[in-house]
Amino acid sequence: MLDVLGLGPSLSVGVVIGFLLAFAILAGLAGGVLGLGGGLFVVPMLVLVFRLTPTVAIAASLVSVIATSSGAASTYVGEGLSDVRLGMFLEIATVLGGLFGALVTVFLLASAQQVLIFAFVPAVVVPAVLMLRTPHVDVLAHPPADPLARRLRLGGSYHEALTGETVRYEVTGTRVGLAFSALAGVVSGLLGIGGGMFYVPAMNTFMNVPFRVASATSNFMIGVTATASAFVYLFGGSVALFWTAPIALGMFLGSRLSAGLHRTVAHHALKYAFAGVLFFAAALMMLRGLGVIA
Amino acid sequence: MSAAEAPQAPPPGAPEEAFVMPERYRLVISRLLLVGVVLSAVLIAIGLAAFLLRVPPADVTQGVRFRLALLVSELAHGDPRAVLWLGLVALVLTPLTRVIVSVVAFVRLRDTAFVALTGAVLVLLLVSAIVGGAS
């Protein structure tokens, strides 16, 4: 039974739901502006502040990630920025990964939640570092030929607003891309994060996809991947309604608000600030896993 | 090389040969995604408002196994929880619907490789639902 500030159970639930909504809106905003998932903020918050079972926290985050990703993807697909065919191609790998990761968490680690808490530490630190450091790779006009990409006729073009030019690209590196995507899918299903931090480098660095397209396509892929995992959590009994619903709503609202800002480059100061928050959360998770803090 | 020769083989280094999903299919997908998430958000908002207005003290911290029969019975009783569940169901069905629409689109575009690919993704999604409920 929840009791916050002596308000009694009914008002306490209201306060908690209000807090979850507010937090999720901020997480969605941050996610939209930084390109980092809201899940990286939400899961540690639920585990550390509200002492939720990691699996339940992960389930809540995963469902919410569907909201942000689909909302963003709607815009990008409409604008022609997302490479739908490339995304669907990679989704074979990501969905398999997501299914696997979710099964591990829901069934294999059901009585070993400590593992998840520890696993979260690198899962938070790596994206934070990548956010600060990943350079945008320029597209090669004539990349090494990839037979699978050729046969599936993967590639396309997009209109770069900054320079006014139309950039064409031919996809390559399908094997590396699939492998990376599968791995990212596993992490996503396992820990409830979107995985965009891994999909974007997979496409931009290894597959010769322009950064903007990679980013837009990543959003497109995250939703389906998260759905595969979410099905496992949903039917596997891990979705707690009152935690999941407000967070899903809040993240969606936050990400829509950020859509108004998404064209502006996130300032380095902002990125450092959020990276700092994530490092702090990772440290707390570590301490929690070790039993140093309750 | 004249234009009539070897029309099937793409010349090397030619992104022009890439096949991009045409705009009208993209627009359908785009709208579908938006409708899905907005519907979900509205349902959740309504459910939360209804729930907060008449809160029964309940244990809210546990995960619950989602079952359709439970949802139907909750709806029949006017339980705001049912509206919240509907919101989550709408959310989760959105990408699934998007994959189904993609299969149809690729059938129409005669893009057989992608009919197979998207079909496989669809099957995997359904497998996820079944496996999740299997324990």
GROMACS .gro file of C-alpha atoms in nm:
model
  429
    1MET     CA    1   0.000   0.000   0.000
    2LEU     CA    2   0.143   0.332  -0.102
    3ASP     CA    3   0.149   0.619   0.140
    4VAL     CA    4   0.328   0.935   0.040
    5LEU     CA    5   0.374   1.220   0.286
    6GLY     CA    6   0.092   1.085   0.498
    7LEU     CA    7  -0.162   1.167   0.229
    8GLY     CA    8  -0.328   0.830   0.248
    9PRO     CA    9  -0.341   0.563  -0.020
   10SER     CA   10  -0.575   0.733  -0.266
   11LEU     CA   11  -0.393   1.065  -0.289
   12SER     CA   12  -0.062   0.887  -0.277
   13VAL     CA   13  -0.148   0.700  -0.593
   14GLY     CA   14  -0.236   1.032  -0.753
   15VAL     CA   15   0.094   1.186  -0.650
   16VAL     CA   16   0.289   0.890  -0.779
   17ILE     CA   17   0.107   0.885  -1.110
   18GLY     CA   18   0.162   1.258  -1.143
   19PHE     CA   19   0.531   1.214  -1.076
   20LEU     CA   20   0.557   0.930  -1.325
   21LEU     CA   21   0.385   1.140  -1.589
   22ALA     CA   22   0.612   1.437  -1.530
   23PHE     CA   23   0.925   1.227  -1.525
   24ALA     CA   24   0.825   1.043  -1.841
   25ILE     CA   25   0.753   1.370  -2.022
   26LEU     CA   26   1.104   1.486  -1.940
   27ALA     CA   27   1.249   1.152  -2.042
   28GLY     CA   28   1.061   1.166  -2.370
   29LEU     CA   29   1.183   1.521  -2.430
   30ALA     CA   30   1.541   1.423  -2.354
   31GLY     CA   31   1.510   1.118  -2.574
   32GLY     CA   32   1.380   1.318  -2.864
   33VAL     CA   33   1.642   1.590  -2.841
   34LEU     CA   34   1.945   1.376  -2.759
   35GLY     CA   35   1.860   1.072  -2.966
   36LEU     CA   36   1.893   0.869  -2.650
   37GLY     CA   37   1.605   0.651  -2.543
   38GLY     CA   38   1.380   0.745  -2.257
   39GLY     CA   39   1.421   0.391  -2.129
   40LEU     CA   40   1.770   0.467  -2.005
   41PHE     CA   41   1.622   0.713  -1.761
   42VAL     CA   42   1.300   0.533  -1.679
   43VAL     CA   43   1.426   0.190  -1.572
   44PRO     CA   44   1.685   0.314  -1.320
   45MET     CA   45   1.430   0.558  -1.184
   46LEU     CA   46   1.170   0.287  -1.126
   47VAL     CA   47   1.422   0.050  -0.973
   48LEU     CA   48   1.603   0.300  -0.754
   49VAL     CA   49   1.322   0.533  -0.646
   50PHE     CA   50   1.024   0.301  -0.633
   51ARG     CA   51   1.205  -0.027  -0.574
   52LEU     CA   52   1.021  -0.200  -0.855
   53THR     CA   53   1.132  -0.545  -0.961
   54PRO     CA   54   1.365  -0.487  -1.255
   55THR     CA   55   1.152  -0.705  -1.483
   56VAL     CA   56   0.843  -0.494  -1.414
   57ALA     CA   57   1.041  -0.174  -1.463
   58ILE     CA   58   1.181  -0.305  -1.790
   59ALA     CA   59   0.834  -0.402  -1.910
   60ALA     CA   60   0.702  -0.054  -1.836
   61SER     CA   61   0.990   0.106  -2.021
   62LEU     CA   62   0.960  -0.121  -2.323
   63VAL     CA   63   0.593  -0.051  -2.375
   64SER     CA   64   0.659   0.321  -2.345
   65VAL     CA   65   0.941   0.304  -2.597
   66ILE     CA   66   0.686   0.183  -2.851
   67ALA     CA   67   0.498   0.509  -2.804
   68THR     CA   68   0.795   0.737  -2.856
   69SER     CA   69   0.938   0.544  -3.144
   70SER     CA   70   0.613   0.512  -3.335
   71GLY     CA   71   0.534   0.878  -3.286
   72ALA     CA   72   0.873   0.981  -3.419
   73ALA     CA   73   0.869   0.722  -3.696
   74SER     CA   74   0.535   0.849  -3.816
   75THR     CA   75   0.696   1.184  -3.892
   76TYR     CA   76   1.011   1.043  -4.046
   77VAL     CA   77   0.835   0.791  -4.268
   78GLY     CA   78   0.602   1.060  -4.389
   79GLU     CA   79   0.898   1.281  -4.474
   80GLY     CA   80   1.070   1.001  -4.658
   81LEU     CA   81   1.367   1.010  -4.424
   82SER     CA   82   1.329   0.658  -4.287
   83ASP     CA   83   1.447   0.385  -4.518
   84VAL     CA   84   1.149   0.155  -4.475
   85ARG     CA   85   1.292  -0.135  -4.672
   86LEU     CA   86   1.625  -0.125  -4.493
   87GLY     CA   87   1.446  -0.106  -4.161
   88MET     CA   88   1.227  -0.405  -4.240
   89PHE     CA   89   1.531  -0.597  -4.355
   90LEU     CA   90   1.716  -0.537  -4.031
   91GLU     CA   91   1.404  -0.605  -3.828
   92ILE     CA   92   1.442  -0.977  -3.887
   93ALA     CA   93   1.755  -0.958  -3.676
   94THR     CA   94   1.629  -0.708  -3.421
   95VAL     CA   95   1.301  -0.888  -3.361
   96LEU     CA   96   1.476  -1.218  -3.313
   97GLY     CA   97   1.713  -1.046  -3.072
   98GLY     CA   98   1.433  -0.871  -2.889
   99LEU     CA   99   1.237  -1.192  -2.851
  100PHE     CA  100   1.541  -1.369  -2.716
  101GLY     CA  101   1.634  -1.090  -2.475
  102ALA     CA  102   1.282  -1.067  -2.339
  103LEU     CA  103   1.262  -1.442  -2.286
  104VAL     CA  104   1.587  -1.434  -2.094
  105THR     CA  105   1.467  -1.161  -1.862
  106VAL     CA  106   1.114  -1.285  -1.808
  107PHE     CA  107   1.188  -1.652  -1.768
  108LEU     CA  108   1.555  -1.719  -1.720
  109LEU     CA  109   1.636  -1.432  -1.487
  110ALA     CA  110   1.305  -1.429  -1.302
  111SER     CA  111   1.477  -1.522  -0.978
  112ALA     CA  112   1.811  -1.359  -1.057
  113GLN     CA  113   1.714  -0.993  -1.079
  114GLN     CA  114   2.054  -0.884  -0.948
  115VAL     CA  115   2.201  -0.981  -1.285
  116LEU     CA  116   1.974  -0.731  -1.456
  117ILE     CA  117   2.069  -0.453  -1.217
  118PHE     CA  118   2.436  -0.511  -1.287
  119ALA     CA  119   2.375  -0.550  -1.659
  120PHE     CA  120   2.224  -0.208  -1.656
  121VAL     CA  121   2.548  -0.043  -1.562
  122PRO     CA  122   2.725  -0.092  -1.897
  123ALA     CA  123   2.393  -0.054  -2.078
  124VAL     CA  124   2.367   0.298  -1.942
  125VAL     CA  125   2.734   0.394  -1.960
  126VAL     CA  126   2.799   0.282  -2.319
  127PRO     CA  127   2.518   0.485  -2.480
  128ALA     CA  128   2.614   0.786  -2.267
  129VAL     CA  129   2.969   0.766  -2.396
  130LEU     CA  130   2.852   0.705  -2.752
  131MET     CA  131   2.625   1.005  -2.730
  132LEU     CA  132   2.921   1.223  -2.648
  133ARG     CA  133   3.161   1.083  -2.896
  134THR     CA  134   3.021   0.917  -3.206
  135PRO     CA  135   3.120   1.112  -3.515
  136HIS     CA  136   2.883   1.116  -3.806
  137VAL     CA  137   3.032   0.911  -4.085
  138ASP     CA  138   3.006   1.053  -4.433
  139VAL     CA  139   2.853   0.841  -4.703
  140LEU     CA  140   3.072   0.688  -4.974
  141ALA     CA  141   2.949   0.740  -5.325
  142HIS     CA  142   3.082   0.401  -5.430
  143PRO     CA  143   3.099   0.167  -5.133
  144PRO     CA  144   3.228  -0.188  -5.164
  145ALA     CA  145   2.957  -0.391  -5.333
  146ASP     CA  146   2.740  -0.605  -5.112
  147PRO     CA  147   2.564  -0.881  -5.307
  148LEU     CA  148   2.275  -0.915  -5.066
  149ALA     CA  149   2.218  -0.542  -5.059
  150ARG     CA  150   2.232  -0.535  -5.436
  151ARG     CA  151   1.988  -0.820  -5.475
  152LEU     CA  152   1.745  -0.660  -5.237
  153ARG     CA  153   1.812  -0.323  -5.397
  154LEU     CA  154   1.876  -0.150  -5.069
  155GLY     CA  155   1.960   0.214  -5.081
  156GLY     CA  156   1.799   0.543  -5.163
  157SER     CA  157   1.834   0.911  -5.124
  158TYR     CA  158   1.719   1.191  -4.902
  159HIS     CA  159   1.706   1.566  -4.912
  160GLU     CA  160   1.951   1.726  -4.673
  161ALA     CA  161   1.788   2.047  -4.557
  162LEU     CA  162   2.112   2.206  -4.437
  163THR     CA  163   2.289   2.199  -4.772
  164GLY     CA  164   1.989   2.171  -4.999
  165GLU     CA  165   2.141   1.877  -5.184
  166THR     CA  166   1.998   1.534  -5.244
  167VAL     CA  167   2.226   1.269  -5.101
  168ARG     CA  168   2.220   0.925  -5.257
  169TYR     CA  169   2.349   0.619  -5.080
  170GLU     CA  170   2.396   0.256  -5.157
  171VAL     CA  171   2.375   0.015  -4.869
  172THR     CA  172   2.659  -0.223  -4.794
  173GLY     CA  173   2.784  -0.429  -4.501
  174THR     CA  174   2.464  -0.628  -4.458
  175ARG     CA  175   2.625  -0.902  -4.250
  176VAL     CA  176   2.778  -0.666  -3.997
  177GLY     CA  177   2.459  -0.464  -3.989
  178LEU     CA  178   2.246  -0.770  -3.920
  179ALA     CA  179   2.480  -0.897  -3.651
  180PHE     CA  180   2.497  -0.561  -3.478
  181SER     CA  181   2.123  -0.517  -3.502
  182ALA     CA  182   2.057  -0.860  -3.357
  183LEU     CA  183   2.282  -0.782  -3.062
  184ALA     CA  184   2.114  -0.447  -3.011
  185GLY     CA  185   1.778  -0.622  -3.021
  186VAL     CA  186   1.885  -0.860  -2.747
  187VAL     CA  187   1.996  -0.571  -2.525
  188SER     CA  188   1.670  -0.395  -2.595
  189GLY     CA  189   1.454  -0.692  -2.501
  190LEU     CA  190   1.672  -0.774  -2.205
  191LEU     CA  191   1.688  -0.432  -2.045
  192GLY     CA  192   1.397  -0.235  -2.182
  193ILE     CA  193   1.592   0.028  -2.371
  194GLY     CA  194   1.521   0.136  -2.725
  195GLY     CA  195   1.853   0.041  -2.876
  196GLY     CA  196   1.881   0.341  -3.105
  197MET     CA  197   2.227   0.404  -2.967
  198PHE     CA  198   2.337   0.084  -3.138
  199TYR     CA  199   2.121   0.084  -3.450
  200VAL     CA  200   2.241   0.422  -3.567
  201PRO     CA  201   2.614   0.337  -3.566
  202ALA     CA  202   2.531  -0.001  -3.718
  203MET     CA  203   2.378   0.172  -4.019
  204ASN     CA  204   2.586   0.486  -4.035
  205THR     CA  205   2.928   0.339  -3.963
  206PHE     CA  206   2.900  -0.006  -4.119
  207MET     CA  207   2.631   0.012  -4.383
  208ASN     CA  208   2.705   0.338  -4.557
  209VAL     CA  209   2.378   0.499  -4.458
  210PRO     CA  210   2.372   0.877  -4.400
  211PHE     CA  211   2.337   0.975  -4.037
  212ARG     CA  212   1.998   1.141  -4.075
  213VAL     CA  213   1.854   0.839  -4.254
  214ALA     CA  214   2.009   0.602  -4.001
  215SER     CA  215   1.859   0.797  -3.716
  216ALA     CA  216   1.515   0.808  -3.877
  217THR     CA  217   1.525   0.441  -3.971
  218SER     CA  218   1.637   0.348  -3.622
  219ASN     CA  219   1.323   0.508  -3.480
  220PHE     CA  220   1.121   0.309  -3.726
  221MET     CA  221   1.282  -0.018  -3.620
  222ILE     CA  222   1.269   0.036  -3.246
  223GLY     CA  223   0.890   0.018  -3.232
  224VAL     CA  224   0.859  -0.324  -3.390
  225THR     CA  225   1.150  -0.463  -3.192
  226ALA     CA  226   1.006  -0.335  -2.867
  227THR     CA  227   0.669  -0.484  -2.961
  228ALA     CA  228   0.816  -0.830  -2.999
  229SER     CA  229   0.971  -0.801  -2.654
  230ALA     CA  230   0.663  -0.632  -2.509
  231PHE     CA  231   0.447  -0.926  -2.615
  232VAL     CA  232   0.662  -1.154  -2.405
  233TYR     CA  233   0.639  -0.925  -2.103
  234LEU     CA  234   0.270  -0.863  -2.154
  235PHE     CA  235   0.161  -1.223  -2.182
  236GLY     CA  236   0.434  -1.334  -1.947
  237GLY     CA  237   0.284  -1.137  -1.662
  238SER     CA  238   0.530  -0.852  -1.614
  239VAL     CA  239   0.332  -0.546  -1.715
  240ALA     CA  240   0.213  -0.349  -1.414
  241LEU     CA  241  -0.068  -0.131  -1.541
  242PHE     CA  242  -0.032   0.170  -1.316
  243TRP     CA  243   0.336   0.208  -1.372
  244THR     CA  244   0.327   0.141  -1.743
  245ALA     CA  245   0.031   0.353  -1.849
  246PRO     CA  246   0.141   0.693  -1.712
  247ILE     CA  247   0.497   0.641  -1.832
  248ALA     CA  248   0.379   0.544  -2.180
  249LEU     CA  249   0.159   0.853  -2.196
  250GLY     CA  250   0.429   1.081  -2.058
  251MET     CA  251   0.701   0.956  -2.289
  252PHE     CA  252   0.474   0.996  -2.587
  253LEU     CA  253   0.389   1.355  -2.490
  254GLY     CA  254   0.753   1.435  -2.424
  255SER     CA  255   0.865   1.298  -2.756
  256ARG     CA  256   0.598   1.492  -2.945
  257LEU     CA  257   0.705   1.810  -2.765
  258SER     CA  258   1.063   1.742  -2.866
  259ALA     CA  259   0.957   1.710  -3.230
  260GLY     CA  260   0.928   2.085  -3.234
  261LEU     CA  261   1.292   2.105  -3.130
  262HIS     CA  262   1.444   1.810  -3.308
  263ARG     CA  263   1.594   1.998  -3.596
  264THR     CA  264   1.816   2.206  -3.374
  265VAL     CA  265   2.144   2.042  -3.280
  266ALA     CA  266   2.157   1.949  -2.916
  267HIS     CA  267   2.415   2.166  -2.746
  268HIS     CA  268   2.720   1.993  -2.611
  269ALA     CA  269   2.651   2.129  -2.265
  270LEU     CA  270   2.313   1.958  -2.265
  271LYS     CA  271   2.464   1.631  -2.378
  272TYR     CA  272   2.727   1.647  -2.107
  273ALA     CA  273   2.462   1.722  -1.847
  274PHE     CA  274   2.252   1.424  -1.945
  275ALA     CA  275   2.554   1.200  -1.974
  276GLY     CA  276   2.634   1.306  -1.619
  277VAL     CA  277   2.288   1.206  -1.504
  278LEU     CA  278   2.327   0.868  -1.671
  279PHE     CA  279   2.668   0.804  -1.514
  280PHE     CA  280   2.517   0.892  -1.179
  281ALA     CA  281   2.228   0.651  -1.238
  282ALA     CA  282   2.474   0.379  -1.340
  283ALA     CA  283   2.672   0.434  -1.022
  284LEU     CA  284   2.356   0.407  -0.814
  285MET     CA  285   2.255   0.089  -0.993
  286MET     CA  286   2.597  -0.053  -0.918
  287LEU     CA  287   2.563   0.033  -0.552
  288ARG     CA  288   2.215  -0.110  -0.544
  289GLY     CA  289   2.333  -0.430  -0.705
  290LEU     CA  290   2.608  -0.462  -0.450
  291GLY     CA  291   2.363  -0.409  -0.169
  292VAL     CA  292   2.535  -0.093  -0.051
  293ILE     CA  293   2.215   0.105  -0.090
  294ALA     CA  294   1.869  -0.041  -0.038
  295MET     CA  295   2.637  -0.040  -7.396
  296SER     CA  296   2.298   0.033  -7.545
  297ALA     CA  297   1.997   0.081  -7.323
  298ALA     CA  298   1.836  -0.238  -7.453
  299GLU     CA  299   2.109  -0.467  -7.319
  300ALA     CA  300   2.098  -0.651  -6.986
  301PRO     CA  301   1.816  -0.453  -6.824
  302GLN     CA  302   1.815  -0.682  -6.520
  303ALA     CA  303   2.176  -0.639  -6.403
  304PRO     CA  304   2.227  -0.314  -6.214
  305PRO     CA  305   2.542  -0.136  -6.329
  306PRO     CA  306   2.808  -0.127  -6.056
  307GLY     CA  307   2.797   0.161  -5.810
  308ALA     CA  308   2.452   0.277  -5.912
  309PRO     CA  309   2.225   0.373  -5.627
  310GLU     CA  310   1.965   0.466  -5.886
  311GLU     CA  311   1.880   0.098  -5.891
  312ALA     CA  312   1.777   0.102  -5.529
  313PHE     CA  313   1.410   0.042  -5.481
  314VAL     CA  314   1.248   0.286  -5.247
  315MET     CA  315   0.899   0.244  -5.106
  316PRO     CA  316   0.672   0.482  -5.294
  317GLU     CA  317   0.523   0.782  -5.125
  318ARG     CA  318   0.164   0.675  -5.103
  319TYR     CA  319   0.250   0.360  -4.910
  320ARG     CA  320   0.478   0.559  -4.684
  321LEU     CA  321   0.197   0.801  -4.611
  322VAL     CA  322  -0.037   0.519  -4.515
  323ILE     CA  323   0.221   0.381  -4.276
  324SER     CA  324   0.294   0.725  -4.137
  325ARG     CA  325  -0.071   0.796  -4.065
  326LEU     CA  326  -0.130   0.451  -3.923
  327LEU     CA  327   0.155   0.495  -3.675
  328LEU     CA  328   0.027   0.834  -3.567
  329VAL     CA  329  -0.334   0.719  -3.527
  330GLY     CA  330  -0.220   0.423  -3.319
  331VAL     CA  331  -0.014   0.619  -3.071
  332VAL     CA  332  -0.260   0.904  -3.042
  333LEU     CA  333  -0.546   0.661  -2.982
  334SER     CA  334  -0.338   0.490  -2.717
  335ALA     CA  335  -0.252   0.821  -2.551
  336VAL     CA  336  -0.616   0.931  -2.545
  337LEU     CA  337  -0.731   0.601  -2.396
  338ILE     CA  338  -0.462   0.614  -2.130
  339ALA     CA  339  -0.544   0.975  -2.047
  340ILE     CA  340  -0.913   0.893  -2.009
  341GLY     CA  341  -0.835   0.583  -1.807
  342LEU     CA  342  -0.601   0.768  -1.574
  343ALA     CA  343  -0.850   1.048  -1.519
  344ALA     CA  344  -1.129   0.800  -1.448
  345PHE     CA  345  -0.905   0.599  -1.224
  346LEU     CA  346  -0.780   0.895  -1.023
  347LEU     CA  347  -1.132   1.018  -0.968
  348ARG     CA  348  -1.237   0.704  -0.793
  349VAL     CA  349  -0.933   0.528  -0.663
  350PRO     CA  350  -0.985   0.205  -0.483
  351PRO     CA  351  -0.684   0.123  -0.271
  352ALA     CA  352  -0.526  -0.157  -0.464
  353ASP     CA  353  -0.193  -0.319  -0.488
  354VAL     CA  354  -0.055  -0.148  -0.790
  355THR     CA  355   0.304  -0.254  -0.785
  356GLN     CA  356   0.271  -0.601  -0.928
  357GLY     CA  357   0.285  -0.715  -1.285
  358VAL     CA  358  -0.030  -0.878  -1.415
  359ARG     CA  359  -0.066  -1.140  -1.680
  360PHE     CA  360  -0.272  -0.986  -1.955
  361ARG     CA  361  -0.571  -1.193  -2.057
  362LEU     CA  362  -0.844  -1.095  -2.299
  363ALA     CA  363  -1.118  -1.250  -2.084
  364LEU     CA  364  -1.011  -1.036  -1.791
  365LEU     CA  365  -1.025  -0.723  -2.004
  366VAL     CA  366  -1.375  -0.802  -2.123
  367SER     CA  367  -1.501  -0.862  -1.772
  368GLU     CA  368  -1.341  -0.539  -1.651
  369LEU     CA  369  -1.506  -0.347  -1.933
  370ALA     CA  370  -1.840  -0.498  -1.843
  371HIS     CA  371  -1.796  -0.376  -1.486
  372GLY     CA  372  -1.697  -0.029  -1.595
  373ASP     CA  373  -1.356  -0.066  -1.440
  374PRO     CA  374  -1.126   0.218  -1.553
  375ARG     CA  375  -0.845  -0.032  -1.555
  376ALA     CA  376  -0.998  -0.176  -1.870
  377VAL     CA  377  -0.960   0.156  -2.049
  378LEU     CA  378  -0.597   0.172  -1.946
  379TRP     CA  379  -0.543  -0.181  -2.076
  380LEU     CA  380  -0.710  -0.086  -2.402
  381GLY     CA  381  -0.466   0.201  -2.429
  382LEU     CA  382  -0.172  -0.032  -2.386
  383VAL     CA  383  -0.322  -0.283  -2.627
  384ALA     CA  384  -0.367  -0.010  -2.888
  385LEU     CA  385  -0.006   0.087  -2.839
  386VAL     CA  386   0.130  -0.261  -2.877
  387LEU     CA  387  -0.091  -0.335  -3.178
  388THR     CA  388   0.032  -0.029  -3.366
  389PRO     CA  389   0.366  -0.168  -3.487
  390LEU     CA  390   0.204  -0.506  -3.547
  391THR     CA  391  -0.052  -0.341  -3.773
  392ARG     CA  392   0.226  -0.153  -3.943
  393VAL     CA  393   0.398  -0.481  -4.029
  394ILE     CA  394   0.073  -0.626  -4.165
  395VAL     CA  395   0.021  -0.318  -4.381
  396SER     CA  396   0.379  -0.350  -4.502
  397VAL     CA  397   0.320  -0.707  -4.612
  398VAL     CA  398   0.021  -0.594  -4.813
  399ALA     CA  399   0.218  -0.305  -4.959
  400PHE     CA  400   0.501  -0.529  -5.073
  401VAL     CA  401   0.255  -0.774  -5.226
  402ARG     CA  402   0.111  -0.490  -5.428
  403LEU     CA  403   0.457  -0.366  -5.521
  404ARG     CA  404   0.546  -0.720  -5.633
  405ASP     CA  405   0.855  -0.699  -5.414
  406THR     CA  406   0.863  -1.071  -5.341
  407ALA     CA  407   1.180  -1.070  -5.137
  408PHE     CA  408   1.027  -0.819  -4.902
  409VAL     CA  409   0.696  -0.997  -4.885
  410ALA     CA  410   0.897  -1.285  -4.745
  411LEU     CA  411   1.098  -1.062  -4.511
  412THR     CA  412   0.804  -0.873  -4.368
  413GLY     CA  413   0.604  -1.194  -4.350
  414ALA     CA  414   0.881  -1.345  -4.144
  415VAL     CA  415   0.882  -1.046  -3.909
  416LEU     CA  416   0.506  -1.083  -3.870
  417VAL     CA  417   0.540  -1.449  -3.785
  418LEU     CA  418   0.811  -1.368  -3.531
  419LEU     CA  419   0.586  -1.113  -3.366
  420LEU     CA  420   0.308  -1.367  -3.334
  421VAL     CA  421   0.554  -1.621  -3.199
  422SER     CA  422   0.654  -1.367  -2.933
  423ALA     CA  423   0.295  -1.337  -2.819
  424ILE     CA  424   0.245  -1.711  -2.807
  425VAL     CA  425   0.573  -1.789  -2.636
  426GLY     CA  426   0.518  -1.515  -2.383
  427GLY     CA  427   0.190  -1.667  -2.279
  428ALA     CA  428   0.317  -2.018  -2.283
  429SER     CA  429   0.461  -2.044  -1.937
   0.00000   0.00000   0.00000
